[in-house]
Short mmCIF file of C-alpha atoms in Angstrom, two decimals:
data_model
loop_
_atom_site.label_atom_id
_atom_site.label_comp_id
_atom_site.label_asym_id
_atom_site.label_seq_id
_atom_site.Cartn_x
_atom_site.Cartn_y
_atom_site.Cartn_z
CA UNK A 1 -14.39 9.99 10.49
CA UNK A 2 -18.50 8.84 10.02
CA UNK A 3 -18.07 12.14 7.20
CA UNK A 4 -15.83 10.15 5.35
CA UNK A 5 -17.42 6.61 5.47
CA UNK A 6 -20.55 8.43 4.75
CA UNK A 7 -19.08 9.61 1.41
CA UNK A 8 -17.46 6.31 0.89
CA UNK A 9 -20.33 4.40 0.97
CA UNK A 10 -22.11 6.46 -0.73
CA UNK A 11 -19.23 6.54 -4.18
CA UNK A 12 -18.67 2.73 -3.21
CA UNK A 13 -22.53 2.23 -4.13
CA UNK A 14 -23.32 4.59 -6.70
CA UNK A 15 -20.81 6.88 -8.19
CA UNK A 16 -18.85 4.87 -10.37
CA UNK A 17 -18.96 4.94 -14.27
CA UNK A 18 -17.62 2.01 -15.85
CA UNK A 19 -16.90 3.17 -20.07
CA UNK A 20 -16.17 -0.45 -21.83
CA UNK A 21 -16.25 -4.41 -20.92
CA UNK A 22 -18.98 -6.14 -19.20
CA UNK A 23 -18.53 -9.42 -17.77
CA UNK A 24 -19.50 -11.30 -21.73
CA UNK A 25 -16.09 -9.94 -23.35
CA UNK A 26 -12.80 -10.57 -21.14
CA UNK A 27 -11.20 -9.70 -23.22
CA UNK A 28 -12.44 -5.90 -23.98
CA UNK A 29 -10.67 -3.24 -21.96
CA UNK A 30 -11.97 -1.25 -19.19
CA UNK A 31 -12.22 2.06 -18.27
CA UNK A 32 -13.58 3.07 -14.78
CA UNK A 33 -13.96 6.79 -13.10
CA UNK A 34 -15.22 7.88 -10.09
CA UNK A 35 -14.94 10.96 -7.86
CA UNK A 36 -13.61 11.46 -4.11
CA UNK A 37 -14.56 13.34 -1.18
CA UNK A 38 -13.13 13.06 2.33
CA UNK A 39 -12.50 14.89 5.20
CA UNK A 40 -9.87 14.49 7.60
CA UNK A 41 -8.50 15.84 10.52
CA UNK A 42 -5.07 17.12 9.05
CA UNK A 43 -6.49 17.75 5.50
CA UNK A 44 -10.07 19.39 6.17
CA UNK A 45 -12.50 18.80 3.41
CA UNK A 46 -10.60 17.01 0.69
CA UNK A 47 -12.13 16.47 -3.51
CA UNK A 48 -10.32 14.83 -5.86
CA UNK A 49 -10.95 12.28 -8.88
CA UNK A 50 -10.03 8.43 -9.56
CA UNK A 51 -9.63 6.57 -12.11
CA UNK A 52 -7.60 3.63 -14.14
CA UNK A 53 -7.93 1.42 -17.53
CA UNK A 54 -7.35 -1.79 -18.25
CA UNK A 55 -6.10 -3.21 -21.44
CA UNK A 56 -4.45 -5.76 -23.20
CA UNK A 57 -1.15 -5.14 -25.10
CA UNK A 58 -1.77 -7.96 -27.40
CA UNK A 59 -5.43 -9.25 -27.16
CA UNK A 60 -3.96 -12.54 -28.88
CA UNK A 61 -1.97 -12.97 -25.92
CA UNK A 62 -3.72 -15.80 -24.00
CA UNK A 63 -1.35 -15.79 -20.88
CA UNK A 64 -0.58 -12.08 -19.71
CA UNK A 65 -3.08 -10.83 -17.24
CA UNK A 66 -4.56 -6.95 -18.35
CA UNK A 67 -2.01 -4.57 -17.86
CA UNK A 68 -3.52 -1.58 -15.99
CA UNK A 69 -2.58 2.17 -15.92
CA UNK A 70 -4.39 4.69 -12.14
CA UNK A 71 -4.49 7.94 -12.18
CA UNK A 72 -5.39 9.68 -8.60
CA UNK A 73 -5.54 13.10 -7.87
CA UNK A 74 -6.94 14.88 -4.63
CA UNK A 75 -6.91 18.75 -3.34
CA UNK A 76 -7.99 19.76 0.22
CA UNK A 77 -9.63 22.37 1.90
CA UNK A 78 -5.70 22.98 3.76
CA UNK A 79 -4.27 23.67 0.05
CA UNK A 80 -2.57 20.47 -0.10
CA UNK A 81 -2.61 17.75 -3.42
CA UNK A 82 -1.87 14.19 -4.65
CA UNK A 83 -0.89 12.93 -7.65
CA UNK A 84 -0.28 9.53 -8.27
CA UNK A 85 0.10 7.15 -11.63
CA UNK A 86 0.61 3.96 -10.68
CA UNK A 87 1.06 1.38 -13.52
CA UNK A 88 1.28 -2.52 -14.45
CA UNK A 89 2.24 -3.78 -17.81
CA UNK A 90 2.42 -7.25 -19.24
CA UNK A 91 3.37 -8.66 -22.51
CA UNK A 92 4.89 -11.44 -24.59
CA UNK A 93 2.81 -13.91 -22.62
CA UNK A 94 3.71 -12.35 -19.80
CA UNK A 95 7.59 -13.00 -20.00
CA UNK A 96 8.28 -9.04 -19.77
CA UNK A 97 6.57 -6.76 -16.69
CA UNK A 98 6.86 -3.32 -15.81
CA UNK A 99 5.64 -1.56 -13.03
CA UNK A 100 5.66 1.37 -10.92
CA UNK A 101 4.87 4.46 -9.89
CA UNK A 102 4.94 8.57 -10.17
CA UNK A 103 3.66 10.38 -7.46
CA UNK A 104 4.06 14.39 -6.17
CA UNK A 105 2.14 14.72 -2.77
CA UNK A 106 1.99 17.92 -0.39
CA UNK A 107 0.36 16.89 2.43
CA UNK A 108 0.39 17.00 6.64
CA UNK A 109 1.71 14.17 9.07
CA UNK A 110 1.22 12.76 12.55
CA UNK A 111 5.15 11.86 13.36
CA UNK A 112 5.16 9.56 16.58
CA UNK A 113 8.89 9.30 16.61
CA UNK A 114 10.69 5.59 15.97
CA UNK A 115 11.58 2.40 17.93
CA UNK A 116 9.08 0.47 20.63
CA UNK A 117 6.77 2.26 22.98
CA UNK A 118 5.37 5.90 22.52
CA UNK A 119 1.90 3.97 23.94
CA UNK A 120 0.50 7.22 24.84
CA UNK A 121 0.30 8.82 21.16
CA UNK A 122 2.89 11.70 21.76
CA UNK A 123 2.92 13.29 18.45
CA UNK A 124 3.50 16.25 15.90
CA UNK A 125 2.33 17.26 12.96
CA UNK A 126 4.70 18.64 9.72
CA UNK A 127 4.32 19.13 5.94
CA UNK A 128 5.96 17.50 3.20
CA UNK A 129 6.27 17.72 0.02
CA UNK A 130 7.31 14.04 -1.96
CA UNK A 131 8.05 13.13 -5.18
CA UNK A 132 8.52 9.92 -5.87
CA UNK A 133 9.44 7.17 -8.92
CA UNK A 134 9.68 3.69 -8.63
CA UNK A 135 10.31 0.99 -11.55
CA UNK A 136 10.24 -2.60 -11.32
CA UNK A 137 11.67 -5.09 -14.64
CA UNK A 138 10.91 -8.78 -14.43
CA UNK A 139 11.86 -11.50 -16.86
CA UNK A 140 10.00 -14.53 -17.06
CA UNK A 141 13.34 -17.22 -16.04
CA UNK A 142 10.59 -20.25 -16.08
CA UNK A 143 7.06 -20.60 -15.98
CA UNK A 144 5.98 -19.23 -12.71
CA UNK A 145 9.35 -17.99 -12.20
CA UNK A 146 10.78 -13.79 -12.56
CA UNK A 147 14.19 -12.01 -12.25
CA UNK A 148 14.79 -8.54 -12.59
CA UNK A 149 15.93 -5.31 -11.49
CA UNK A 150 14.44 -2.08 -9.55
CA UNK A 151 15.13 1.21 -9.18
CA UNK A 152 13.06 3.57 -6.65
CA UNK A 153 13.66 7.45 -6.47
CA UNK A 154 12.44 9.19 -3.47
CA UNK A 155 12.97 13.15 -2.50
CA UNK A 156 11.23 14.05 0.86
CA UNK A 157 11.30 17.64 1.99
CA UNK A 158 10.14 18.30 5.06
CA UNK A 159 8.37 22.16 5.25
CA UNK A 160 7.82 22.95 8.55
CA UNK A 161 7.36 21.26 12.04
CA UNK A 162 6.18 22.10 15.70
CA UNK A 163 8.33 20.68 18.02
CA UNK A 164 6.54 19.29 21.35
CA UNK A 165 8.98 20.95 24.33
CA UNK A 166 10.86 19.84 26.37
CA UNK A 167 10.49 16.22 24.07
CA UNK A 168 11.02 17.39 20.26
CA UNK A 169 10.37 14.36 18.36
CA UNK A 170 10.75 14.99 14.64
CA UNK A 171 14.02 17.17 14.99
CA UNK A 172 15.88 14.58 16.18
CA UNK A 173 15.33 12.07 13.33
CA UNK A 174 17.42 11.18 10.34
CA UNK A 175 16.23 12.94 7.11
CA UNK A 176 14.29 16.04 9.28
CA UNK A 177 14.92 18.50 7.17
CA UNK A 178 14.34 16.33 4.32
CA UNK A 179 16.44 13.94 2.26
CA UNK A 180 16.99 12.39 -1.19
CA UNK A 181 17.14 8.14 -1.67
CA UNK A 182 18.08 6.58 -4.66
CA UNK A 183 19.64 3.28 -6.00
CA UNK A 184 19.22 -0.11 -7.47
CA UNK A 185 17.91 -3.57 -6.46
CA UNK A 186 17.74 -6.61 -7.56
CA UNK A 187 14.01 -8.77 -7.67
CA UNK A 188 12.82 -12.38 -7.91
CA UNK A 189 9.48 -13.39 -7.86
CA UNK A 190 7.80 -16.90 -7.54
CA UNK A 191 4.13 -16.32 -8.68
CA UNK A 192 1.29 -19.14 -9.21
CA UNK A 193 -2.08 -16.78 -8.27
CA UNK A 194 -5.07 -17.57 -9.95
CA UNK A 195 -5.79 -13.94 -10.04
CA UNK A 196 -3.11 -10.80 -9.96
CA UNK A 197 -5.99 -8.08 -8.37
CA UNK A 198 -8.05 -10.69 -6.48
CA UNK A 199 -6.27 -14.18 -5.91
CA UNK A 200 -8.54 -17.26 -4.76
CA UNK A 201 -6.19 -19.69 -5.01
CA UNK A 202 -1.91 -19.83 -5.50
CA UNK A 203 1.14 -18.90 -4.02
CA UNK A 204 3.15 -15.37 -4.08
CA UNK A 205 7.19 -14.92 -3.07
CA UNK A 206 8.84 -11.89 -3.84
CA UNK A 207 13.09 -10.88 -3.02
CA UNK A 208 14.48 -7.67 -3.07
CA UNK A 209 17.78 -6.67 -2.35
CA UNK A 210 18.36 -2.79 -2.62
CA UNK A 211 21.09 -0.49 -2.13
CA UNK A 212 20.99 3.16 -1.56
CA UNK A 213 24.65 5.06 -1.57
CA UNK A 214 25.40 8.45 -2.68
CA UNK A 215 27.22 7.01 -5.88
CA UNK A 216 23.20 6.76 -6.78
CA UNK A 217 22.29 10.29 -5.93
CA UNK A 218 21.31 9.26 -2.11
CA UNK A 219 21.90 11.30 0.54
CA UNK A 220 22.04 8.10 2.90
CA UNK A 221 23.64 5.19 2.67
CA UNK A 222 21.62 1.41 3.71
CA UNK A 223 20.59 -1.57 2.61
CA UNK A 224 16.83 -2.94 2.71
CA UNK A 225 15.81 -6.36 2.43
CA UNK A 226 12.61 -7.70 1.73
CA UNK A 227 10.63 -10.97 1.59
CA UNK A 228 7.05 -10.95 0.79
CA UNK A 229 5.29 -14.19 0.69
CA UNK A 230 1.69 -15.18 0.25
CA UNK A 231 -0.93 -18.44 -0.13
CA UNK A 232 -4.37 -18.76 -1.23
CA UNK A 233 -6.36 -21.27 -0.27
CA UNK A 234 -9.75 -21.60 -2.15
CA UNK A 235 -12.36 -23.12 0.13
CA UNK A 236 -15.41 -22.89 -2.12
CA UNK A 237 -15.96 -22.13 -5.45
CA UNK A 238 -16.75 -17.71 -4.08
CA UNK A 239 -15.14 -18.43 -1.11
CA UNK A 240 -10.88 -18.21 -0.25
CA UNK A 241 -8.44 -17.26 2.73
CA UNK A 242 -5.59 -15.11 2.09
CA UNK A 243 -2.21 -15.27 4.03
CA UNK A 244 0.50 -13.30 3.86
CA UNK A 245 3.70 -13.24 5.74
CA UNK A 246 6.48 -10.09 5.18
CA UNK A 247 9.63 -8.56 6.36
CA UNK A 248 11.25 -5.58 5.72
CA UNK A 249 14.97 -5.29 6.73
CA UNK A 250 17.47 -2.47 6.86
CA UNK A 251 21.24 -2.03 7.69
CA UNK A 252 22.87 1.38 7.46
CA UNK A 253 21.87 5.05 7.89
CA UNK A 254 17.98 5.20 6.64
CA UNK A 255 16.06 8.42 6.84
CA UNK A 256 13.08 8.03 9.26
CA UNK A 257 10.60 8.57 6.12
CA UNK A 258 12.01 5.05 4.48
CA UNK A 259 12.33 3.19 7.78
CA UNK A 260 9.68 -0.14 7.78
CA UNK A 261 6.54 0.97 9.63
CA UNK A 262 3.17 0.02 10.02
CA UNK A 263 -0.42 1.47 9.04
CA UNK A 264 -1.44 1.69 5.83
CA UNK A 265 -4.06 0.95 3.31
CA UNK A 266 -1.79 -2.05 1.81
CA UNK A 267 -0.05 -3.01 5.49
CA UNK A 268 -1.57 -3.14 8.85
CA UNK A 269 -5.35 -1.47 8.62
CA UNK A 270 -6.31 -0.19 11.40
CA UNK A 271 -3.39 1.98 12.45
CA UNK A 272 -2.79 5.56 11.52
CA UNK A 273 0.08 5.83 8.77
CA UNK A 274 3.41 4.86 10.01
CA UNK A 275 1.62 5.06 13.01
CA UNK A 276 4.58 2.71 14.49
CA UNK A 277 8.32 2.16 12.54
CA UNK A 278 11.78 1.24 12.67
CA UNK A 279 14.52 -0.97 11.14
CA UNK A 280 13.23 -4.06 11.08
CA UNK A 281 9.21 -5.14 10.69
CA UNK A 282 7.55 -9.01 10.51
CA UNK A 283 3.95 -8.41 9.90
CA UNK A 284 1.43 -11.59 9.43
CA UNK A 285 -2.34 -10.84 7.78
CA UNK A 286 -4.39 -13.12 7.06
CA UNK A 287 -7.95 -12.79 5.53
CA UNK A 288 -11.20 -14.26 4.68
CA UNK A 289 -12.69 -13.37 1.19
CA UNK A 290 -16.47 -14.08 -0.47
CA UNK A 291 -18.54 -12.89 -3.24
CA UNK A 292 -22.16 -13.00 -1.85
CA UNK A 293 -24.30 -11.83 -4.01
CA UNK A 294 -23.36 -11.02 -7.81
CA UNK A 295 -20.82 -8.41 -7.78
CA UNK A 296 -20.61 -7.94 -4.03
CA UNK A 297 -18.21 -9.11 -1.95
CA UNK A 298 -16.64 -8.98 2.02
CA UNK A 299 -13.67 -9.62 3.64
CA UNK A 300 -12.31 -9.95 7.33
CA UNK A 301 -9.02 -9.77 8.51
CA UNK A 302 -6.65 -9.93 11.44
CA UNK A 303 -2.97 -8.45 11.12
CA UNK A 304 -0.01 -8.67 13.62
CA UNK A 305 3.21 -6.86 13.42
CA UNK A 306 6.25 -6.70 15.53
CA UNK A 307 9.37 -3.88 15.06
CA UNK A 308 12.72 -3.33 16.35
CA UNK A 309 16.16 -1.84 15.55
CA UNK A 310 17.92 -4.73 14.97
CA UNK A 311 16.94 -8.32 13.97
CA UNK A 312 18.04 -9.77 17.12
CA UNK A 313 16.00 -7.36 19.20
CA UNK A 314 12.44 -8.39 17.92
CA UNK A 315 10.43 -8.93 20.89
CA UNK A 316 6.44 -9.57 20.87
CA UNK A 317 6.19 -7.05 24.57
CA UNK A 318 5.94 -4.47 21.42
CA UNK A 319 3.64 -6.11 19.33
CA UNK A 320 0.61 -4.69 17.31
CA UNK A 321 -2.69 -6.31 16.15
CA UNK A 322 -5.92 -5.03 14.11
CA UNK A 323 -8.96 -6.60 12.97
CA UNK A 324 -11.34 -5.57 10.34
CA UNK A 325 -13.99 -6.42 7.98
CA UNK A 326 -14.91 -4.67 4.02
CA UNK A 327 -17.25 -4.53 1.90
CA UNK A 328 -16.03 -5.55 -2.32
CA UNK A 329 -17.86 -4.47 -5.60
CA UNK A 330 -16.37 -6.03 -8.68
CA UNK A 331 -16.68 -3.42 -11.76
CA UNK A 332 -15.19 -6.24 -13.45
CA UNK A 333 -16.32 -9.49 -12.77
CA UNK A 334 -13.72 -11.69 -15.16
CA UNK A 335 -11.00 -9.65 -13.60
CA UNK A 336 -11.76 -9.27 -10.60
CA UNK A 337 -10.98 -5.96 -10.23
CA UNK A 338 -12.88 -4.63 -6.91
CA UNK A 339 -13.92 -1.57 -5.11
CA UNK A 340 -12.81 -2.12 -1.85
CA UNK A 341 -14.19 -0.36 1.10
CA UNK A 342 -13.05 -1.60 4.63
CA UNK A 343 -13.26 -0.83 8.27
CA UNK A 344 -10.47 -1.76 10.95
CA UNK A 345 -9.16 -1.30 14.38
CA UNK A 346 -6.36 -1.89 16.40
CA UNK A 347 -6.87 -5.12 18.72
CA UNK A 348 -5.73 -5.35 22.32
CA UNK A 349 -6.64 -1.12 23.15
CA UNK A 350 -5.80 -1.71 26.50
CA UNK A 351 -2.10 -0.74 25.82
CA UNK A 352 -2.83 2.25 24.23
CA UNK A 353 -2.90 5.44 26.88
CA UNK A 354 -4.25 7.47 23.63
CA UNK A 355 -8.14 6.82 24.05
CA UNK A 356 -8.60 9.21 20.72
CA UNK A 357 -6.22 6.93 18.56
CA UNK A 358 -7.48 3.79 20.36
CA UNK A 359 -11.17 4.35 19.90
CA UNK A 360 -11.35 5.51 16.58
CA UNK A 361 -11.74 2.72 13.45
CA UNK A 362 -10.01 3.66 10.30
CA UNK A 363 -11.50 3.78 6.75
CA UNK A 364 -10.03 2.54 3.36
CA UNK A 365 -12.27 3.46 -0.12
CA UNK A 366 -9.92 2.66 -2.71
CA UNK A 367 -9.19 0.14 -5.60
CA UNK A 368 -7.67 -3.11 -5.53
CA UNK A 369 -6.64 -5.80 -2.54
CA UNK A 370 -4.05 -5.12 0.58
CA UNK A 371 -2.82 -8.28 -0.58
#
């Protein structure tokens, strides 16, 4: 773990190259690339490349935010890869925006099984190999206002596991030898942020109602629904706190690799991927944002979750907490587009019988806000 925040800080500090806008045109696009080096314990020595451009579909366009196209790509020492291109792209005065993402990733998990407990960190590792598409429409309805549809793709196969004897874990969940979700849903969106990539002040509500059948190519058949709401509260003129309060929501038969789960880069720092998942998830984060000096920046956030496998069951005896702090470098200042590098841990230890998993922080280098 120091091997990778050593290399972290080291490409946070000095191993970007930024081709395009400084901070007098905002209205020139950007193009930023940087390399990657990690090393983890299920991946070994990992290299890879970063990168992503931002641009303006019509620079006359006054009200549409840049649109922005990532590519990431990574290969490790354990002969496993990542490919990702997310996108983001705005036009018309931003009354039409598309967004999504097309991954392929090969790579080894930690599966800790589903529902409460599993305190002590019983766990085993398997390979899988994910390809996934997701596309999101919205329609400007009023200002401040979207509508729009979704679709999201997903085909998990699951390689090869070791089963823990006499308690096999990951052989007795739905989807273990690998599944196929598809299908539609509907989106609306309330958004009045200052700032898409790094909001100071505003609010942020987003629906969705999905369906996944087999009439859609899905191998399962449930229902997800989501809420996602956040406020920004600008205290000075560098200075903001961020809230954000979600839900994720399923009914039906849902493959354990699409159940809601916490620990991620975007959800719940501090815990290992899906370190913790079920049905049903209400997270809270909240966080305090600054730019100090010039283009650097820091953050520190708390983040609570609770799970359970159906609404009525939620109970805080199986809640979750982390706490963190991050260092920001904005590339581009008008956009705010940062360089985020962050630290966190899981709060309240005590609970955990895993010392390894409960003693360890975990580190984010990446681009772009949680929230």
């Amino acid at each position: 773990m120091n091997s990778k925040l050593l290399f972290s800080l080291l490409l946070f500090c000095c191993g970007a190259k930024e081709i395009g806008a400084q901070d007098t045109l905002a209205k020139k696009n950007t193009l930023l690339a940087y390399p990657v080096a990690f090393y983890l314990p299920e991946t070994r020595w990992g290299l890879g490349a970063s990168g992503f451009y931002n641009f303006y579909l019509n620079k006359k366009d006054s009200i549409s935010p840049p649109s922005q196209i990532q590519l990431n790509a990574a290969y490790t020492q354990n002969k496993q890869y990542g490919i990702a291109v997310p996108f983001q792209l705005f036009w018309k005065e931003r009354k039409h925006t598309l967004t999504g993402e097309v991954g392929l990733y090969n790579l080894n998990y930690l599966y800790y099984g589903f529902g409460a407990g599993n305190w002590n960190g019983i766990n085993e590792k398997y390979n899988a190999e994910h390809l996934q598409f997701r596309l999101n429409y919205l329609r400007k309805v009023k200002p401040n206002f979207y509508a729009g549809l979704r679709w999201w793709y997903d085909k998990y196969e699951v390689n090869e596991w070791t089963d823990i004897q006499p308690e096999p874990l990951l052989s007795k969940a739905p989807g273990a030898f690998g599944s196929t979700t598809s299908g539609p849903g509907l989106l609306g969106l309330w958004d009045t942020r200052d700032n898409i990539y790094f909001s100071f002040s505003g609010h942020y509500l987003e629906l969705v109602a999905q369906h996944q059948d087999k009439i859609w190519g899905s191998d399962f058949a449930y229902n997800r629904y989501r809420i996602d709401y956040r406020k920004f509260i600008q205290t000075t003129k560098n200075q903001s706190v961020a809230l954000q309060a979600f839900g994720d929501f399923i009914s039906g038969d849902v493959p354990f690799n699409q159940m809601a789960a916490i620990g991620s880069s975007k959800r719940m720092r501090g815990f290992y991927e899906a370190r913790f998942r079920d049905k049903n998830l209400l997270l809270l984060q909240s966080e305090y944002r600054c730019y100090f000096y010039q283009r650097f920046g820091a953050v520190a956030f708390f983040n609570y979750a609770v799970l359970s496998n159906k609404i009525e069951q939620f109970s805080l005896a199986n809640d979750h907490a982390s706490a963190g702090a991050g260092l920001r470098f904005a590339f581009d200042k008008n956009k705010r587009v940062n360089l985020r590098l962050d630290a966190a841990w899981p709060v309240g230890v005590g609970q955990y019988t895993d010392k390894n998993f409960a003693q360890q922080g975990v580190f984010y280098f990446t681009v772009g806000e949680a929230f």
